[in-house]
Amino acid sequence: MTDSSKTATLTIDGQTYELPMHSPTAGPDVIDIRRLYGEAGVFTYDPGFTSTASCDSTITFIDGAKGELLHRGYPIDQLAGKSHYLEVCYLLLYGELPTAAELEDFENTITRHTMIHEQMHNFFRGFRRDAHPMATMVGVIGAMSAFYHDSTDISDPRQREIASHRMIAKMPTIAAMAYKYSIGQPFVYPRNDLDYAANFLYMCFSVPSEDYVVDPILARAMDRIFTLHADHEQNASTSTVRLASSSGANPFACIAAGIACLWGPAHGGANQACLEMLKEIGSVDRIPEYIARAKDKNDPFRLMGFGHRVYKNFDPRATVMKQSADEVLDLLGVENNPILQVAKALEQQALEDPYFADKKLFPNVDFYSGIILEAMGFPTSMFTPIFALSRTVGWISQWKEQLSDPAHKIGRPRQLYFGETARDYVDVEDR
């Protein structure tokens, strides 16, 4: 809300402008510059938008200095420790934790929308077998608007609701099909008797030739990965979804845009980069060499999966993820997996090294999620699709919130132009 007692004074060439300020329920005050260009004829310059609030929101709050992540006010460690993914989905979508009856109804709705249109199978077969699963998901999700015409009218609240449920329900099926297609195995249909996480594991790892029973420890770890990645405020992919949505694009196109943005190695590929680093290290006896390289400012090597751009002291998601990683490794063991042996040893040595403590280079959520997914048997190419699956509810929640905001308008960032000024065209023979 606006605090009428607070204003910011800006002076340009002797002319003073009073800018209103907004005081949020948490976080720093915000200077409202919407009238600045109209009144003063100037823009602000903020590459990466790191000091700019692009919207107001009630969904997620992050305080990086405190290591705090709240969904609708609830700390992420409490949600990940006491709740489960679909309950967190309900919270993000509707603002409050559900009653038992509301949760049962929501779970039933999601469970009964997990199948995709049978003709969509043809889309997968149109891709090369060696296509990256993220490329497949971008195409298939974008194509959903061609099959579900009854949920593309963004002006209709009921259609927005249907699209939200469909996206959350069908994303695990699409991600699992992308994986199955990439390894040449037949698609596995979802089962209504399994919960959300167990169903995803079943669709990824079962085959028609034998029974497959999902281990509850693995299902719980998968559910926590989903929960801990459900939303993360106005990050690059969420901002992409909001920007695409501002033009009035259909929800499936908006989510496809978010997936494409998440694919970037600087965003959704962090846990994949972590596993690739562990593979580069190769064996436990080489860890001291790489730790020394990480300390050398002249060496380009960096420890992936340690520290975080937003969280300055600790990643609140990492504590819960570490517990899951320990449970999964206890179940599956690390004896025959040199990558996991390196991960466990690197974690221990880094945590005991004063250099990393001083630099606040703590293992983050990407480090532990990568370990879990590797132990489960997922190739690194599936790490980002699983991230996209998890983040879908956050994108959808942000999309719904933006559409319900009467003040929202199409995104149109400005620029600081350094190109040529107006000049006359010269005919080709005179150049």
XYZ file of C-alpha atoms in Angstrom:
431
model
C 0.000 0.000 0.000
C 1.067 3.635 -0.393
C 2.331 5.409 2.707
C 1.113 8.989 2.231
C 3.682 10.202 4.765
C 6.573 8.964 2.632
C 7.759 10.432 -0.632
C 11.034 10.444 -2.515
C 12.391 13.702 -3.880
C 14.208 13.642 -7.212
C 15.985 16.727 -8.528
C 16.818 16.987 -12.246
C 18.414 20.185 -13.611
C 17.079 22.136 -10.656
C 13.523 20.832 -11.059
C 12.176 18.844 -8.090
C 9.774 15.935 -8.415
C 7.952 14.223 -5.548
C 7.522 10.490 -6.081
C 5.120 8.428 -3.952
C 6.450 5.470 -1.963
C 4.859 2.126 -1.119
C 5.475 0.228 2.099
C 5.053 -3.555 1.732
C 4.173 -5.977 4.504
C 7.750 -7.287 4.220
C 10.830 -6.084 2.395
C 12.156 -2.618 1.516
C 10.015 0.379 0.617
C 9.450 0.956 -3.094
C 9.588 4.248 -4.995
C 6.744 4.531 -7.508
C 8.202 5.904 -10.749
C 5.202 5.360 -13.024
C 4.658 9.104 -13.510
C 8.351 9.903 -13.867
C 8.578 9.877 -17.661
C 5.360 11.825 -18.109
C 6.419 14.510 -15.634
C 10.202 14.649 -16.011
C 10.811 13.058 -19.439
C 13.393 10.593 -18.131
C 13.598 6.812 -17.699
C 15.379 4.817 -15.028
C 18.186 2.398 -15.924
C 18.306 -0.992 -14.192
C 19.806 -3.851 -16.257
C 18.480 -7.177 -15.019
C 15.753 -5.334 -13.062
C 17.600 -6.194 -9.824
C 16.401 -2.978 -8.140
C 12.990 -2.760 -9.790
C 9.660 -4.141 -8.543
C 7.842 -5.236 -11.703
C 4.581 -6.015 -9.910
C 2.930 -6.294 -6.535
C 2.252 -9.807 -5.280
C 0.915 -11.730 -2.290
C 2.317 -15.153 -3.205
C 5.979 -15.560 -2.251
C 8.453 -13.493 -0.225
C 12.223 -13.973 -0.041
C 14.650 -12.321 2.372
C 18.045 -13.435 1.146
C 19.963 -11.944 4.074
C 17.874 -13.895 6.596
C 17.664 -17.034 4.479
C 13.865 -16.752 4.513
C 11.416 -18.102 1.916
C 7.698 -17.731 2.622
C 4.752 -19.014 0.590
C 1.649 -17.002 1.561
C 3.473 -16.339 4.863
C 4.362 -19.977 5.636
C 8.108 -20.803 5.944
C 9.284 -23.237 3.288
C 10.924 -25.582 5.809
C 7.595 -26.028 7.604
C 5.742 -26.684 4.362
C 8.349 -29.150 3.102
C 8.565 -30.902 6.467
C 4.881 -31.121 7.367
C 2.945 -30.735 4.125
C 3.090 -32.227 0.636
C 3.235 -30.831 -2.876
C -0.454 -30.741 -3.815
C -1.323 -29.051 -0.533
C 1.330 -26.419 -1.294
C -0.140 -26.105 -4.801
C -3.519 -25.311 -3.263
C -1.891 -22.760 -0.949
C -0.119 -20.992 -3.813
C -3.211 -20.980 -6.013
C -5.800 -19.901 -3.445
C -3.893 -18.135 -0.673
C -4.754 -20.376 2.273
C -4.043 -23.936 3.360
C -7.014 -26.156 2.478
C -9.367 -27.878 4.866
C -9.376 -31.670 4.726
C -12.431 -31.613 2.449
C -10.956 -28.949 0.168
C -7.692 -30.857 -0.113
C -9.449 -34.120 -0.944
C -11.500 -32.430 -3.654
C -8.416 -30.706 -5.101
C -6.375 -33.922 -5.119
C -9.218 -35.772 -6.842
C -9.455 -33.062 -9.494
C -5.725 -33.146 -10.227
C -5.563 -36.949 -10.195
C -8.371 -37.264 -12.727
C -6.808 -34.849 -15.186
C -3.363 -36.462 -15.482
C -3.972 -38.145 -18.850
C -3.255 -36.141 -21.985
C -5.167 -36.152 -25.256
C -4.233 -39.325 -27.132
C -3.402 -37.429 -30.310
C -0.686 -35.531 -28.453
C 1.385 -38.721 -28.500
C 2.049 -37.914 -32.151
C 3.873 -34.736 -31.155
C 6.477 -36.701 -29.227
C 7.099 -39.012 -32.172
C 7.773 -36.015 -34.383
C 10.931 -35.194 -32.427
C 14.276 -36.844 -33.008
C 15.095 -39.527 -30.468
C 18.101 -37.552 -29.232
C 16.078 -34.371 -28.653
C 16.602 -32.832 -25.225
C 13.522 -33.426 -23.019
C 13.235 -29.666 -22.428
C 12.952 -29.057 -26.173
C 10.200 -31.646 -26.296
C 8.362 -30.103 -23.342
C 8.462 -26.584 -24.793
C 6.849 -27.868 -27.989
C 4.256 -30.118 -26.376
C 3.150 -27.608 -23.731
C 2.822 -24.889 -26.362
C 0.711 -27.266 -28.475
C -1.794 -27.847 -25.658
C -3.718 -24.763 -26.767
C -4.558 -26.664 -29.957
C -6.272 -29.408 -27.942
C -7.893 -27.672 -24.967
C -9.887 -24.838 -26.535
C -12.235 -24.680 -23.556
C -9.541 -23.230 -21.292
C -7.818 -20.563 -23.381
C -10.164 -17.613 -22.782
C -8.191 -15.734 -20.138
C -11.096 -13.342 -19.476
C -13.199 -16.218 -18.112
C -12.345 -17.086 -14.462
C -13.709 -20.606 -14.894
C -11.508 -21.255 -17.910
C -8.504 -19.913 -16.014
C -9.298 -22.383 -13.235
C -9.588 -25.310 -15.646
C -6.309 -24.368 -17.339
C -4.571 -24.185 -13.952
C -5.723 -27.650 -12.935
C -4.894 -29.148 -16.312
C -1.393 -27.748 -16.312
C -0.563 -29.003 -12.818
C -2.109 -32.404 -13.530
C -0.628 -33.056 -16.965
C 2.897 -31.721 -16.489
C 4.199 -34.910 -14.755
C 2.728 -37.023 -17.562
C 4.332 -34.857 -20.241
C 7.704 -34.785 -18.447
C 7.644 -38.562 -17.993
C 6.709 -39.075 -21.657
C 9.575 -36.825 -22.729
C 11.915 -39.001 -20.671
C 10.523 -42.283 -21.977
C 10.738 -41.058 -25.544
C 14.376 -40.001 -25.079
C 15.394 -43.512 -23.950
C 13.263 -45.399 -26.466
C 10.834 -46.970 -24.012
C 7.029 -47.088 -24.369
C 4.917 -44.405 -22.745
C 3.383 -45.357 -19.395
C -0.092 -44.096 -18.563
C -0.757 -42.484 -15.168
C -2.508 -44.344 -12.374
C -5.218 -42.804 -10.233
C -4.361 -44.954 -7.216
C -0.945 -43.299 -6.783
C -0.161 -39.909 -5.293
C 1.344 -37.126 -7.390
C 5.047 -37.855 -6.799
C 4.693 -41.648 -6.817
C 2.741 -41.448 -10.062
C 5.531 -39.475 -11.709
C 8.158 -42.028 -10.641
C 5.900 -44.835 -11.847
C 5.501 -43.235 -15.281
C 9.272 -42.702 -15.536
C 10.621 -46.040 -14.341
C 7.999 -48.742 -14.859
C 7.913 -50.948 -17.969
C 5.093 -53.149 -19.307
C 7.108 -56.341 -18.882
C 7.232 -56.357 -15.071
C 5.655 -54.910 -11.963
C 7.109 -51.743 -10.485
C 6.431 -50.660 -6.917
C 7.388 -47.093 -5.959
C 9.419 -46.957 -2.769
C 7.741 -44.514 -0.336
C 11.118 -42.988 0.627
C 11.806 -42.132 -3.004
C 8.273 -40.815 -3.478
C 8.653 -38.613 -0.404
C 12.005 -37.293 -1.654
C 10.474 -36.570 -5.061
C 7.558 -34.767 -3.417
C 9.997 -32.596 -1.459
C 11.877 -31.684 -4.631
C 8.560 -30.594 -6.144
C 7.642 -28.627 -3.015
C 10.978 -26.869 -2.607
C 10.933 -25.676 -6.217
C 7.240 -24.733 -6.406
C 7.761 -20.955 -6.515
C 10.608 -18.511 -6.004
C 9.158 -15.040 -6.379
C 9.968 -12.885 -9.466
C 12.837 -14.899 -10.949
C 13.692 -14.946 -14.671
C 11.228 -17.647 -15.756
C 8.380 -16.302 -13.604
C 8.960 -12.816 -14.991
C 8.931 -14.345 -18.480
C 5.545 -15.956 -17.798
C 4.180 -12.647 -16.517
C 5.565 -10.728 -19.499
C 4.086 -13.229 -21.972
C 0.803 -13.129 -20.087
C 0.677 -9.327 -20.212
C 0.070 -9.516 -23.964
C -3.017 -11.684 -23.449
C -1.328 -14.898 -24.602
C -3.082 -18.162 -23.741
C -1.913 -19.945 -20.564
C -0.206 -22.817 -22.383
C 1.910 -20.401 -24.443
C 2.850 -18.521 -21.267
C 4.011 -21.676 -19.489
C 5.914 -22.813 -22.583
C 7.730 -19.469 -22.476
C 8.566 -20.052 -18.818
C 9.954 -23.506 -19.603
C 12.108 -22.073 -22.389
C 13.546 -19.473 -20.014
C 14.124 -22.032 -17.263
C 16.148 -24.124 -19.717
C 18.993 -21.589 -19.529
C 22.043 -22.892 -17.610
C 22.111 -19.764 -15.457
C 18.615 -20.565 -14.173
C 17.168 -24.072 -14.160
C 20.338 -25.905 -15.081
C 22.166 -25.334 -11.786
C 21.712 -28.862 -10.418
C 22.755 -30.310 -13.769
C 25.899 -28.160 -13.646
C 26.544 -29.482 -10.129
C 26.404 -33.110 -11.273
C 28.643 -32.349 -14.232
C 31.171 -30.844 -11.791
C 31.048 -33.987 -9.638
C 31.679 -36.083 -12.740
C 34.627 -33.867 -13.622
C 36.118 -34.394 -10.158
C 35.597 -38.097 -10.709
C 36.967 -39.616 -7.499
C 37.226 -38.794 -3.814
C 41.025 -38.559 -3.870
C 40.839 -35.618 -6.318
C 38.635 -33.455 -4.081
C 41.544 -31.605 -2.361
C 42.844 -30.611 -5.793
C 39.493 -29.097 -6.786
C 38.985 -27.407 -3.433
C 42.384 -25.753 -3.899
C 41.345 -24.664 -7.390
C 38.101 -23.204 -6.034
C 40.140 -21.076 -3.621
C 42.443 -19.828 -6.384
C 41.117 -16.531 -7.747
C 43.096 -17.035 -10.951
C 41.514 -20.425 -11.644
C 38.171 -20.326 -13.548
C 36.921 -23.421 -11.699
C 34.027 -22.794 -9.316
C 32.221 -25.131 -6.953
C 28.744 -25.575 -8.407
C 25.918 -26.194 -5.946
C 27.513 -24.040 -3.231
C 26.306 -20.591 -2.201
C 23.358 -18.773 -3.755
C 22.796 -15.458 -5.532
C 19.746 -14.643 -3.396
C 20.464 -16.370 -0.078
C 23.491 -14.774 1.576
C 23.821 -16.930 4.706
C 22.026 -20.199 4.011
C 19.450 -21.651 1.649
C 16.359 -22.492 3.752
C 15.433 -25.230 1.283
C 18.779 -26.995 1.581
C 18.243 -28.275 5.132
C 15.122 -30.197 4.140
C 16.702 -31.373 0.897
C 19.778 -32.642 2.744
C 17.531 -34.773 4.953
C 15.942 -36.283 1.852
C 19.353 -36.828 0.254
C 20.561 -38.684 3.344
C 17.417 -40.863 3.367
C 17.737 -41.687 -0.345
C 21.432 -42.492 -0.109
C 20.836 -44.674 2.948
C 18.204 -46.550 0.950
C 20.083 -46.870 -2.329
C 23.671 -46.711 -1.084
C 26.656 -44.998 -2.651
C 29.083 -47.908 -2.752
C 28.725 -48.541 -6.467
C 28.253 -44.927 -7.551
C 31.488 -42.899 -7.619
C 29.592 -39.664 -8.336
C 27.614 -39.973 -5.114
C 30.772 -40.902 -3.214
C 32.380 -37.693 -4.460
C 29.264 -35.691 -3.520
C 29.189 -36.940 0.070
C 32.924 -36.431 0.564
C 32.880 -32.969 -1.054
C 29.990 -31.878 1.152
C 31.844 -32.979 4.291
C 35.178 -31.405 3.352
C 33.639 -28.127 2.218
C 31.562 -27.766 5.385
C 34.677 -28.336 7.509
C 36.814 -25.825 5.594
C 36.937 -22.321 7.196
C 37.432 -20.737 3.756
C 34.000 -21.832 2.582
C 32.380 -20.892 5.878
C 33.850 -17.382 5.674
C 32.698 -17.006 2.074
C 29.267 -18.431 2.953
C 29.662 -21.114 0.287
C 27.183 -23.564 1.773
C 25.649 -26.503 -0.119
C 22.417 -25.233 -1.649
C 19.204 -26.887 -2.814
C 20.664 -27.615 -6.268
C 23.539 -29.600 -4.764
C 21.244 -31.913 -2.822
C 18.516 -32.208 -5.458
C 21.129 -33.203 -8.024
C 22.411 -35.921 -5.691
C 18.884 -37.266 -5.143
C 17.967 -37.318 -8.835
C 21.271 -38.981 -9.749
C 20.701 -41.636 -7.077
C 17.174 -42.284 -8.346
C 18.527 -42.976 -11.816
C 17.543 -39.820 -13.693
C 19.983 -38.619 -16.355
C 21.124 -35.020 -16.013
C 19.037 -34.122 -19.071
C 15.921 -34.694 -16.925
C 16.931 -32.418 -14.062
C 15.590 -29.222 -15.641
C 12.329 -30.844 -16.863
C 11.691 -31.933 -13.267
C 12.383 -28.361 -12.166
C 9.851 -27.152 -14.767
C 7.301 -29.657 -13.512
C 7.794 -28.403 -9.954
C 7.660 -24.709 -10.867
C 4.484 -24.958 -12.962
C 2.203 -24.215 -10.011
C 4.229 -21.104 -9.187
C 4.004 -19.872 -12.766
C 0.275 -20.572 -12.859
C -0.297 -18.815 -9.516
C 1.621 -15.749 -10.690
C -0.247 -15.831 -14.011
C -3.638 -15.922 -12.270
C -2.647 -13.146 -9.891
C -1.560 -10.877 -12.722
C -4.758 -11.429 -14.709
C -6.886 -10.552 -11.678
C -5.011 -7.280 -11.128
C -7.071 -4.411 -12.612
C -3.914 -2.298 -12.944
C -1.968 -4.769 -15.065
C -0.923 -3.745 -18.568
C 1.272 -5.121 -21.329
C 4.954 -5.168 -20.421
C 7.060 -2.632 -22.286
C 10.564 -2.089 -20.835
C 12.471 0.996 -21.973
C 16.072 1.217 -23.158
C 19.176 3.361 -22.977
C 19.869 3.872 -26.685
C 23.423 4.361 -27.982
C 22.826 3.649 -31.680
C 22.905 5.968 -34.679
C 20.562 8.938 -34.775
C 18.357 9.631 -37.806
C 20.192 9.606 -41.145
C 19.175 9.513 -44.798
C 19.170 6.387 -46.904
C 21.989 6.140 -49.477
C 21.377 4.291 -52.725
C 23.482 1.160 -53.136
C 25.505 2.469 -56.078
C 26.564 5.520 -54.023
C 27.804 3.641 -50.933
